[in-house]
Each structure stands twice: as C-alpha cells, then as structure tokens.
Short mmCIF file of C-alpha atoms in Angstrom, two decimals:
data_model
loop_
_atom_site.label_atom_id
_atom_site.label_comp_id
_atom_site.label_asym_id
_atom_site.label_seq_id
_atom_site.Cartn_x
_atom_site.Cartn_y
_atom_site.Cartn_z
CA MET C 1091 -10.28 26.04 11.02
CA ALA C 1092 -11.04 23.80 13.70
CA ALA C 1093 -13.48 20.90 12.95
CA THR C 1094 -17.29 21.14 14.59
CA SER C 1095 -19.83 19.02 14.80
CA SER C 1096 -22.91 18.13 17.01
CA THR C 1097 -21.76 14.68 17.00
CA VAL C 1098 -18.44 15.31 18.63
CA SER C 1099 -17.46 13.44 21.61
CA ASN C 1100 -17.21 15.03 25.07
CA THR C 1101 -13.60 14.48 25.42
CA GLU C 1102 -13.77 16.83 28.60
CA ASN C 1103 -16.31 14.53 30.38
CA LEU C 1104 -14.48 11.35 29.42
CA MET C 1105 -10.95 12.28 30.99
CA LYS C 1106 -12.04 11.89 34.05
CA TYR C 1107 -13.01 8.28 33.86
CA MET C 1108 -9.90 7.81 31.66
CA LYS C 1109 -7.78 8.73 34.74
CA LEU C 1110 -9.38 6.00 36.93
CA ASP C 1111 -7.31 3.09 38.20
CA GLN C 1112 -7.62 -0.20 36.00
CA LYS C 1113 -6.53 -2.33 39.01
CA GLY C 1114 -3.71 -3.97 36.80
CA ALA C 1115 -6.06 -4.82 34.26
CA VAL C 1116 -4.91 -3.81 30.26
CA LEU C 1117 -6.90 -2.90 27.76
CA ALA C 1118 -6.03 -4.54 24.06
CA GLU C 1119 -7.45 -3.04 20.95
CA TYR C 1120 -7.49 -5.60 18.50
CA ILE C 1121 -7.42 -4.26 14.83
CA TRP C 1122 -8.57 -5.84 11.62
CA ILE C 1123 -9.30 -5.32 7.82
CA ASP C 1124 -12.94 -5.78 6.97
CA GLY C 1125 -14.38 -6.77 3.81
CA THR C 1126 -14.69 -3.52 2.34
CA ASN C 1127 -11.40 -2.56 3.00
CA GLY C 1128 -12.11 -0.73 6.37
CA VAL C 1129 -11.04 -0.83 9.69
CA ARG C 1130 -12.80 -2.80 12.44
CA THR C 1131 -11.92 -3.08 16.12
CA LYS C 1132 -12.85 -4.57 19.45
CA THR C 1133 -11.50 -4.32 22.91
CA LYS C 1134 -10.06 -7.23 25.39
CA THR C 1135 -9.21 -7.05 28.97
CA LEU C 1136 -5.89 -8.51 29.92
CA LYS C 1137 -4.94 -9.47 33.37
CA ASN C 1138 -1.29 -8.51 32.85
CA PRO C 1139 0.76 -6.09 30.68
CA VAL C 1140 2.46 -7.84 27.52
CA LYS C 1141 5.74 -7.15 25.82
CA ASP C 1142 5.32 -9.22 22.75
CA TYR C 1143 2.30 -9.89 20.45
CA THR C 1144 3.29 -13.61 20.76
CA GLU C 1145 1.87 -13.27 24.21
CA LEU C 1146 -1.66 -12.53 23.10
CA PRO C 1147 -4.62 -14.86 22.63
CA GLU C 1148 -6.41 -15.60 19.19
CA TRP C 1149 -9.72 -14.01 19.34
CA ASN C 1150 -12.79 -13.88 17.05
CA PHE C 1151 -15.75 -12.09 15.71
CA ASP C 1152 -18.74 -11.91 13.58
CA GLY C 1153 -17.43 -12.14 10.15
CA SER C 1154 -21.32 -12.03 8.61
CA SER C 1155 -21.88 -8.21 9.98
CA THR C 1156 -18.12 -7.36 8.14
CA GLY C 1157 -18.54 -8.64 4.87
CA GLN C 1158 -16.13 -11.55 5.80
CA ALA C 1159 -18.32 -14.49 6.44
CA PRO C 1160 -21.81 -16.02 5.50
CA SER C 1161 -24.26 -15.86 8.34
CA ASP C 1162 -24.62 -19.88 8.73
CA ASN C 1163 -20.52 -20.03 9.22
CA SER C 1164 -20.07 -16.64 10.68
CA ASP C 1165 -16.93 -17.01 12.94
CA VAL C 1166 -13.57 -15.24 11.67
CA TYR C 1167 -10.76 -15.60 13.91
CA ILE C 1168 -8.08 -12.50 14.81
CA ARG C 1169 -4.55 -13.61 15.09
CA PRO C 1170 -2.17 -10.91 16.87
CA VAL C 1171 0.84 -10.02 14.42
CA ALA C 1172 2.05 -6.50 15.78
CA ILE C 1173 1.49 -4.39 19.09
CA PHE C 1174 1.91 -0.65 19.45
CA PRO C 1175 1.38 1.37 22.82
CA ASP C 1176 -2.18 2.90 22.78
CA PRO C 1177 -2.14 6.74 22.42
CA PHE C 1178 -6.03 7.20 23.46
CA ARG C 1179 -5.90 5.10 26.71
CA GLY C 1180 -2.24 5.40 27.72
CA GLY C 1181 -0.49 3.45 30.41
CA ASP C 1182 0.14 -0.65 29.49
CA ASN C 1183 -2.71 -0.50 27.33
CA ILE C 1184 -2.20 -1.48 23.57
CA LEU C 1185 -3.16 -1.34 19.82
CA VAL C 1186 -3.04 -4.90 18.32
CA MET C 1187 -2.60 -5.25 14.46
CA THR C 1188 -4.24 -8.75 13.55
CA GLU C 1189 -4.74 -11.16 10.56
CA THR C 1190 -8.11 -12.52 9.85
CA TRP C 1191 -8.28 -16.19 9.56
CA ASP C 1192 -11.15 -18.80 8.83
CA PRO C 1193 -12.26 -21.89 10.73
CA ASP C 1194 -10.90 -24.08 8.94
CA GLY C 1195 -7.30 -22.78 9.24
CA SER C 1196 -6.80 -20.88 6.28
CA PRO C 1197 -6.53 -17.07 5.70
CA ASN C 1198 -9.95 -15.20 5.15
CA LYS C 1199 -10.39 -13.92 1.77
CA PHE C 1200 -9.55 -10.49 2.77
CA ASN C 1201 -6.33 -11.23 4.49
CA TYR C 1202 -3.76 -9.95 2.24
CA ARG C 1203 -1.03 -9.60 4.67
CA HIS C 1204 -0.35 -13.37 4.95
CA GLU C 1205 0.52 -13.92 1.24
CA CYS C 1206 2.50 -10.35 1.39
CA GLU C 1207 4.49 -11.76 4.39
CA ARG C 1208 5.23 -15.03 2.90
CA LEU C 1209 6.89 -13.02 -0.35
CA MET C 1210 8.58 -10.82 1.86
CA GLU C 1211 10.19 -13.42 4.02
CA ALA C 1212 11.18 -15.47 0.43
CA ASN C 1213 12.88 -12.03 -0.79
CA ALA C 1214 14.39 -11.03 2.76
CA LYS C 1215 17.72 -11.24 1.29
CA HIS C 1216 16.99 -7.85 -0.86
CA GLU C 1217 16.42 -5.97 2.27
CA PRO C 1218 13.23 -3.90 0.90
CA TRP C 1219 12.23 -0.90 2.38
CA PHE C 1220 9.17 1.11 1.82
CA GLY C 1221 7.81 4.43 2.28
CA LEU C 1222 3.89 5.38 1.62
CA GLU C 1223 2.50 8.66 1.33
CA GLN C 1224 -1.23 8.52 2.51
CA GLU C 1225 -3.27 11.33 1.18
CA TYR C 1226 -6.45 11.82 2.35
CA THR C 1227 -9.39 14.18 2.69
CA ILE C 1228 -11.10 15.76 5.92
CA LEU C 1229 -14.99 16.01 5.40
CA ASP C 1230 -17.41 17.83 7.74
CA ALA C 1231 -20.65 16.14 8.87
CA ASP C 1232 -22.55 16.65 5.41
CA GLY C 1233 -19.53 15.24 3.39
CA TRP C 1234 -18.39 18.16 2.07
CA PRO C 1235 -14.68 19.27 2.49
CA TYR C 1236 -13.99 21.45 5.40
CA GLY C 1237 -13.62 25.05 4.81
CA TRP C 1238 -15.44 25.15 1.51
CA PRO C 1239 -18.33 27.01 0.83
CA LYS C 1240 -21.55 25.19 1.58
CA GLY C 1241 -22.63 23.85 -1.96
CA GLY C 1242 -19.88 26.07 -3.53
CA TYR C 1243 -16.25 26.04 -4.20
CA PRO C 1244 -13.18 27.94 -2.66
CA ALA C 1245 -10.52 29.49 -4.95
CA PRO C 1246 -8.51 27.36 -7.42
CA GLN C 1247 -5.97 25.05 -6.55
CA GLY C 1248 -2.65 26.92 -6.05
CA PRO C 1249 -1.99 28.59 -2.30
CA TYR C 1250 -3.02 25.46 -0.52
CA TYR C 1251 -0.16 22.82 -1.11
CA CYS C 1252 2.38 22.93 1.90
CA GLY C 1253 0.14 26.19 2.82
CA VAL C 1254 0.07 28.36 5.98
CA GLY C 1255 -2.52 30.68 7.01
CA THR C 1256 -6.20 30.83 7.59
CA GLY C 1257 -8.44 29.98 4.06
CA LYS C 1258 -5.00 28.50 3.08
CA VAL C 1259 -5.15 25.13 5.39
CA PHE C 1260 -8.06 23.71 7.07
CA CYS C 1261 -8.27 21.54 10.23
CA ARG C 1262 -4.57 21.57 11.09
CA ASP C 1263 -5.76 20.65 14.52
CA ILE C 1264 -6.77 17.13 13.37
CA VAL C 1265 -3.22 16.79 11.73
CA GLU C 1266 -1.30 17.37 14.59
CA ALA C 1267 -3.27 15.18 16.88
CA HIS C 1268 -2.99 12.54 14.53
CA TYR C 1269 0.75 13.09 14.27
CA LYS C 1270 1.24 13.05 17.94
CA ALA C 1271 -0.64 9.92 18.30
CA CYS C 1272 1.30 8.15 15.68
CA LEU C 1273 4.35 9.14 17.21
CA TYR C 1274 3.33 7.93 20.85
CA ALA C 1275 2.15 4.65 19.09
CA GLY C 1276 5.69 3.92 17.82
CA LEU C 1277 4.99 4.27 14.16
CA GLN C 1278 7.68 5.05 11.46
CA ILE C 1279 5.72 8.55 10.50
CA SER C 1280 7.99 10.48 8.68
CA GLY C 1281 6.25 13.76 8.16
CA VAL C 1282 2.90 15.51 7.01
CA ASN C 1283 1.93 18.35 4.93
CA ALA C 1284 -1.15 20.14 3.21
CA GLU C 1285 -1.81 18.80 -0.14
CA VAL C 1286 -2.86 20.39 -3.62
CA MET C 1287 -6.76 20.78 -2.93
CA PRO C 1288 -7.98 22.33 0.23
CA SER C 1289 -8.72 20.04 3.23
CA GLN C 1290 -6.63 17.66 1.54
CA TRP C 1291 -3.62 16.43 3.65
CA GLU C 1292 -0.88 13.72 3.52
CA PHE C 1293 1.32 11.82 6.00
CA GLN C 1294 4.31 9.59 4.92
CA ILE C 1295 4.90 6.10 6.69
CA GLY C 1296 8.40 4.66 6.57
CA PRO C 1297 10.97 3.78 5.66
CA CYS C 1298 9.90 0.32 6.93
CA GLU C 1299 11.65 -3.09 5.96
CA GLY C 1300 9.36 -5.61 4.76
CA ILE C 1301 5.79 -6.49 6.06
CA SER C 1302 6.14 -4.02 8.70
CA LEU C 1303 5.36 -1.19 6.51
CA GLY C 1304 1.84 -2.47 6.10
CA ASP C 1305 1.24 -2.92 9.63
CA HIS C 1306 2.18 0.74 10.31
CA LEU C 1307 0.16 2.41 7.60
CA TRP C 1308 -3.01 0.54 8.81
CA VAL C 1309 -2.50 1.29 12.26
CA ALA C 1310 -1.77 4.66 11.02
CA ARG C 1311 -5.21 4.84 9.54
CA TYR C 1312 -7.04 3.55 12.32
CA LEU C 1313 -5.63 6.49 14.44
CA LEU C 1314 -6.56 8.98 11.87
CA TYR C 1315 -10.04 7.86 11.88
CA ARG C 1316 -10.23 7.85 15.79
CA VAL C 1317 -8.85 11.18 16.01
CA ALA C 1318 -11.43 12.46 13.48
CA GLU C 1319 -14.09 11.08 15.78
CA GLU C 1320 -13.19 13.51 18.56
CA PHE C 1321 -13.25 16.32 16.16
CA GLY C 1322 -16.80 15.41 14.80
CA ALA C 1323 -14.88 15.07 11.49
CA LYS C 1324 -15.22 12.32 8.59
CA ILE C 1325 -11.89 11.09 6.82
CA THR C 1326 -12.13 9.77 3.03
CA ILE C 1327 -9.30 8.24 1.39
CA GLU C 1328 -11.63 7.79 -2.02
CA PRO C 1329 -9.25 8.35 -5.03
CA LYS C 1330 -11.12 11.40 -6.53
CA PRO C 1331 -13.46 12.86 -3.54
CA ILE C 1332 -14.31 16.00 -5.69
CA LYS C 1333 -15.00 15.90 -9.45
CA GLY C 1334 -13.66 18.09 -11.53
CA ASN C 1335 -10.48 20.36 -11.63
CA TRP C 1336 -9.08 19.08 -8.39
CA ASN C 1337 -6.27 17.04 -7.44
CA GLY C 1338 -7.30 13.34 -6.53
CA THR C 1339 -5.44 11.68 -3.41
CA GLY C 1340 -3.16 8.63 -4.10
CA LEU C 1341 -0.57 6.49 -1.99
CA HIS C 1342 2.56 7.25 -3.59
CA THR C 1343 4.93 4.18 -3.16
CA ASN C 1344 8.53 4.47 -2.64
CA VAL C 1345 10.53 1.49 -3.07
CA SER C 1346 14.40 0.50 -2.36
CA THR C 1347 16.20 -2.54 -2.13
CA ARG C 1348 19.54 -3.44 -1.13
CA GLU C 1349 20.69 -3.69 -4.94
CA MET C 1350 19.34 -0.34 -5.61
CA ARG C 1351 20.93 1.31 -2.47
CA GLU C 1352 24.56 0.21 -3.59
CA GLU C 1353 26.89 1.82 -5.84
CA LYS C 1354 25.75 1.81 -9.63
CA GLY C 1355 22.02 0.97 -8.02
CA MET C 1356 20.52 2.85 -10.95
CA LYS C 1357 20.71 -0.21 -13.06
CA ALA C 1358 18.59 -2.18 -10.30
CA ILE C 1359 15.89 0.71 -10.48
CA GLU C 1360 15.71 1.07 -14.09
CA ASP C 1361 15.56 -2.79 -14.33
CA ALA C 1362 12.33 -2.68 -11.89
CA CYS C 1363 10.62 -0.16 -13.57
CA LYS C 1364 10.85 -2.31 -16.99
CA LYS C 1365 9.47 -5.13 -14.93
CA LEU C 1366 6.76 -2.93 -13.42
CA GLY C 1367 5.86 -1.48 -16.96
CA GLU C 1368 5.43 -5.37 -18.37
CA ARG C 1369 2.50 -5.89 -15.68
CA ASN C 1370 1.04 -2.39 -15.56
CA GLU C 1371 -2.53 -3.92 -15.94
CA GLU C 1372 -2.06 -6.48 -13.22
CA HIS C 1373 -0.83 -3.96 -10.62
CA ILE C 1374 -3.33 -1.48 -11.28
CA LEU C 1375 -6.06 -3.96 -10.55
CA VAL C 1376 -4.87 -3.94 -7.00
CA TYR C 1377 -3.99 -0.48 -6.85
CA GLY C 1378 -7.35 0.72 -5.22
CA GLU C 1379 -10.95 1.05 -6.31
CA GLY C 1380 -11.96 4.07 -8.31
CA ASN C 1381 -8.41 4.99 -9.56
CA ALA C 1382 -9.52 5.44 -13.10
CA GLU C 1383 -11.12 8.82 -11.89
CA ARG C 1384 -7.75 9.76 -10.50
CA MET C 1385 -5.42 8.71 -13.20
CA THR C 1386 -6.32 10.57 -16.18
CA GLY C 1387 -2.95 12.01 -17.35
CA GLU C 1388 -3.91 15.29 -15.45
CA HIS C 1389 -3.19 16.80 -11.85
CA GLU C 1390 0.14 15.11 -11.65
CA THR C 1391 -1.00 11.72 -12.67
CA ALA C 1392 -0.10 9.43 -15.57
CA SER C 1393 -3.03 7.83 -17.71
CA ILE C 1394 -4.38 4.52 -16.03
CA ASP C 1395 -3.63 2.78 -19.17
CA LYS C 1396 -0.02 3.80 -20.46
CA PHE C 1397 2.94 3.05 -18.58
CA SER C 1398 5.90 5.09 -18.21
CA TYR C 1399 8.79 6.13 -15.82
CA GLY C 1400 11.48 9.44 -16.01
CA VAL C 1401 13.51 11.35 -13.58
CA ALA C 1402 11.56 13.60 -11.57
CA ASP C 1403 8.48 13.34 -13.63
CA ARG C 1404 5.28 13.79 -11.75
CA GLY C 1405 3.33 13.03 -14.81
CA ALA C 1406 4.86 9.38 -15.08
CA SER C 1407 3.73 6.29 -13.49
CA ILE C 1408 7.05 5.94 -12.20
CA ARG C 1409 9.19 8.81 -10.74
CA ILE C 1410 12.79 8.69 -10.20
CA PRO C 1411 13.91 11.12 -8.14
CA ARG C 1412 16.55 13.59 -9.61
CA GLN C 1413 19.06 13.21 -6.58
CA CYS C 1414 18.97 9.51 -7.07
CA ALA C 1415 19.67 9.99 -10.96
CA GLN C 1416 22.45 12.30 -10.00
CA GLU C 1417 24.15 9.64 -7.44
CA GLY C 1418 23.48 6.59 -9.52
CA LYS C 1419 21.45 4.71 -6.73
CA GLY C 1420 18.53 5.15 -4.25
CA TYR C 1421 15.09 4.37 -4.76
CA PHE C 1422 11.83 5.08 -7.06
CA GLU C 1423 8.49 6.29 -6.37
CA ASP C 1424 5.63 4.32 -7.61
CA ARG C 1425 2.71 6.98 -8.31
CA ARG C 1426 -0.31 4.64 -9.58
CA PRO C 1427 -1.62 3.45 -6.12
CA ALA C 1428 -4.96 5.01 -5.44
CA SER C 1429 -5.22 6.67 -1.59
CA ASN C 1430 -7.75 3.57 -0.75
CA ALA C 1431 -5.20 0.81 -1.56
CA CYS C 1432 -4.24 -1.81 0.55
CA PRO C 1433 -0.26 -1.48 1.50
CA TYR C 1434 -0.06 -5.25 2.12
CA ARG C 1435 -1.20 -5.60 -1.75
CA ILE C 1436 0.60 -2.73 -3.02
CA THR C 1437 4.01 -4.20 -1.74
CA GLY C 1438 3.20 -7.59 -2.24
CA ILE C 1439 2.76 -7.33 -6.03
CA ILE C 1440 5.70 -5.02 -6.32
CA MET C 1441 8.01 -7.90 -4.66
CA GLU C 1442 6.45 -10.21 -6.87
CA THR C 1443 6.99 -8.37 -10.13
CA ILE C 1444 10.51 -7.54 -9.30
CA PHE C 1445 11.69 -10.52 -7.85
CA GLY C 1446 9.24 -13.16 -9.10
CA GLY C 1447 6.27 -14.99 -7.81
CA MET C 1448 6.08 -17.80 -5.26
CA GLU C 1449 4.02 -21.37 -6.04
CA GLY C 1450 0.37 -20.95 -5.06
CA LEU C 1451 0.39 -17.15 -5.08
CA ASP C 1452 -0.72 -14.74 -7.61
CA LEU C 1453 -1.27 -10.92 -6.08
CA SER C 1454 -2.36 -9.48 -9.07
CA LYS C 1455 -5.96 -10.80 -8.64
CA ALA C 1456 -8.45 -7.80 -7.93
CA GLU C 1457 -10.35 -10.67 -5.67
CA LYS C 1458 -9.34 -14.16 -4.32
#
C-alpha cells in the first residue's frame, strides 16, 4: 500500500528545478542532533566541490530553537565530522554530519559523539565492529500505522514478519526508496525487512568500525525522514508505538571485537556479557526513552530489570547467535536498546563497560 497524503510534496514539479545548472556551486546539507534526540538540518552554498570534511567550514545555528541553548546565549556551533553524497540533489552536492559545540569551546550538552569518539580512539587496538538493527513504524497523517483500519486493528501478528503481498506489508515504496538513497550516499546499509507488527520495518547498518557506525546510522535516519516527507508519511521510532499485544521497536546492537573474532573468541564474548550484566541499570539509562513499555519480558524482549544472556535466545538481554557458539567465536547481540536510542551512547557505553572508562567520562549518565 502506497502512502498518500494531502501534504505530500509535488515531486513532479520539483524535478524540473532540480535539473537546473548550479553554475559550479555545491549545496552542503549540514545535519545535527537536537536537544530532543531529533534531526535538524540547514543548507550552505559552497563555491567548489569538496572531497573531505576537513575542507568544510564550521557553522552555527540558534540553539534556543532546538532545545540546546538559552535564548540569551543561543549560538551553537556545528563542526563537520563526515560527508556523504546527497541522494536528493545528486551531482557534487553533499550531506554533512556534524557535532554541536558551545561558544566556550566545550561540547554541547547533547553532543554524545565527542565522548564516544574518545573511547573508540582509546580502544582502537581492539578493532570494535558494530552493526545496528533500526526498527521503525510508518504512520499515516493522523498518526495511525499505515494499512491499519481507521480506529481499529488488523489481524494478529504472524503473517507480517518478512511478509510478501497485499495485506501483509505496507509502504514498501518508502522502504525501497530509503534503501536506494542509503546506497547512493555510501552508507553501510546491509539489509532491510518487514517486521513482526504490520507497518513496522527494519534496516541494518554495519558492520562499521568505531565511531563511523553512529555517523552512518544518524544519516540513515535523516534519509528515512526525508524520503517519508515525499510520500506524506510519518516515521516513528518510539519503542512501543501501539500498546497491547503488539511488538515494540528496538535497536538491536551487534558487537564484535578483534578478540571475539579470533580462535576461541567465545571466552571474550562471555567475559563481555558478564561485564554488561554488572552494569545493566547504567546501560538501561542510556538505551532510550520509554523502553520500559517495550522490555516487559514478552514480545521477544527480556525484562528491563533482569539481565540474562544465552545462545539463540531472543528473550534474553544478550543473544549469542548459535553459529557463533558452534564456531567458538564471532559476536553478540545486545537486544536491550530501544529504537529511539542514540547510537553514539549505545556503542560508547558498551566500550566503556567492556574495556574500562576514561578519566572525566561517564557515559552512564541519563543526562550530562
């Protein structure tokens, strides 16, 4: 079922303008994370194409309008950290992932990337790989899942997961468009699938090493929101968008270090699981808002206040894939993060827990 809305962009009319000559100019879409864990952007005109983010200038925005600064000292600075080809504008135009900084030269309160990168650099010898599974739900203009009866519910869960066919999947056009946009942008998107609840989907980012995972996932979220704009749909990453006997949405996090990938790496995996269990409460604090409604011990989740790990157990906090257990090496999947969690906070605290923290850093704080 295609998304329809009276607010959908008139793409056909737009395209004749998108083909106009830019006279050598390049449009750079600066992307940052705001004070509500949302995505904001603004566009800068550049005189020439760029090949690396270090060629780009620092910029600023009104932080009082994004929940990141008071009105009497509202300037927040955005510093480029990565660039990607722009799938909407094409050509030499780019997307620019940025960090937010305060005027005094310190990271903004909501700049979780800076701390994460410090931990990744300090533990680079362990060669951490991450792969995140971003679940989300597509809503109509009224905020109800696409394809669901107005004010009602579809048939119970069962036929929708990885489903094919009318009545089993909805808005595949949005999913396919987003997939292609991610590939064009050079993101490490490794797959997509329909999820257990109808109109619920998932895309996977990774494997990526270190800080790049967070960059790729945030840009993929931005692309998803932008694609949905053109179809007049809404995207929600709320952990429990529909109450009752319906699956929630998560951000399952796959983790592998050099030690885990080596022969007899299962010991490193199990040691990591034990350390993660000792800090369950600290992890839950930064694993997303509203996660208690999702992590009930039902619908393929563990209880939020009880830690467990096991082989092929989707009801555990940590799942070790059966293939990894058989081979004695590989990776583990942390199933606790909610779909709205920040990937920098997830991967950062995992590194902190497994390998130890750094002076002046504490990634377990719910807020700085």
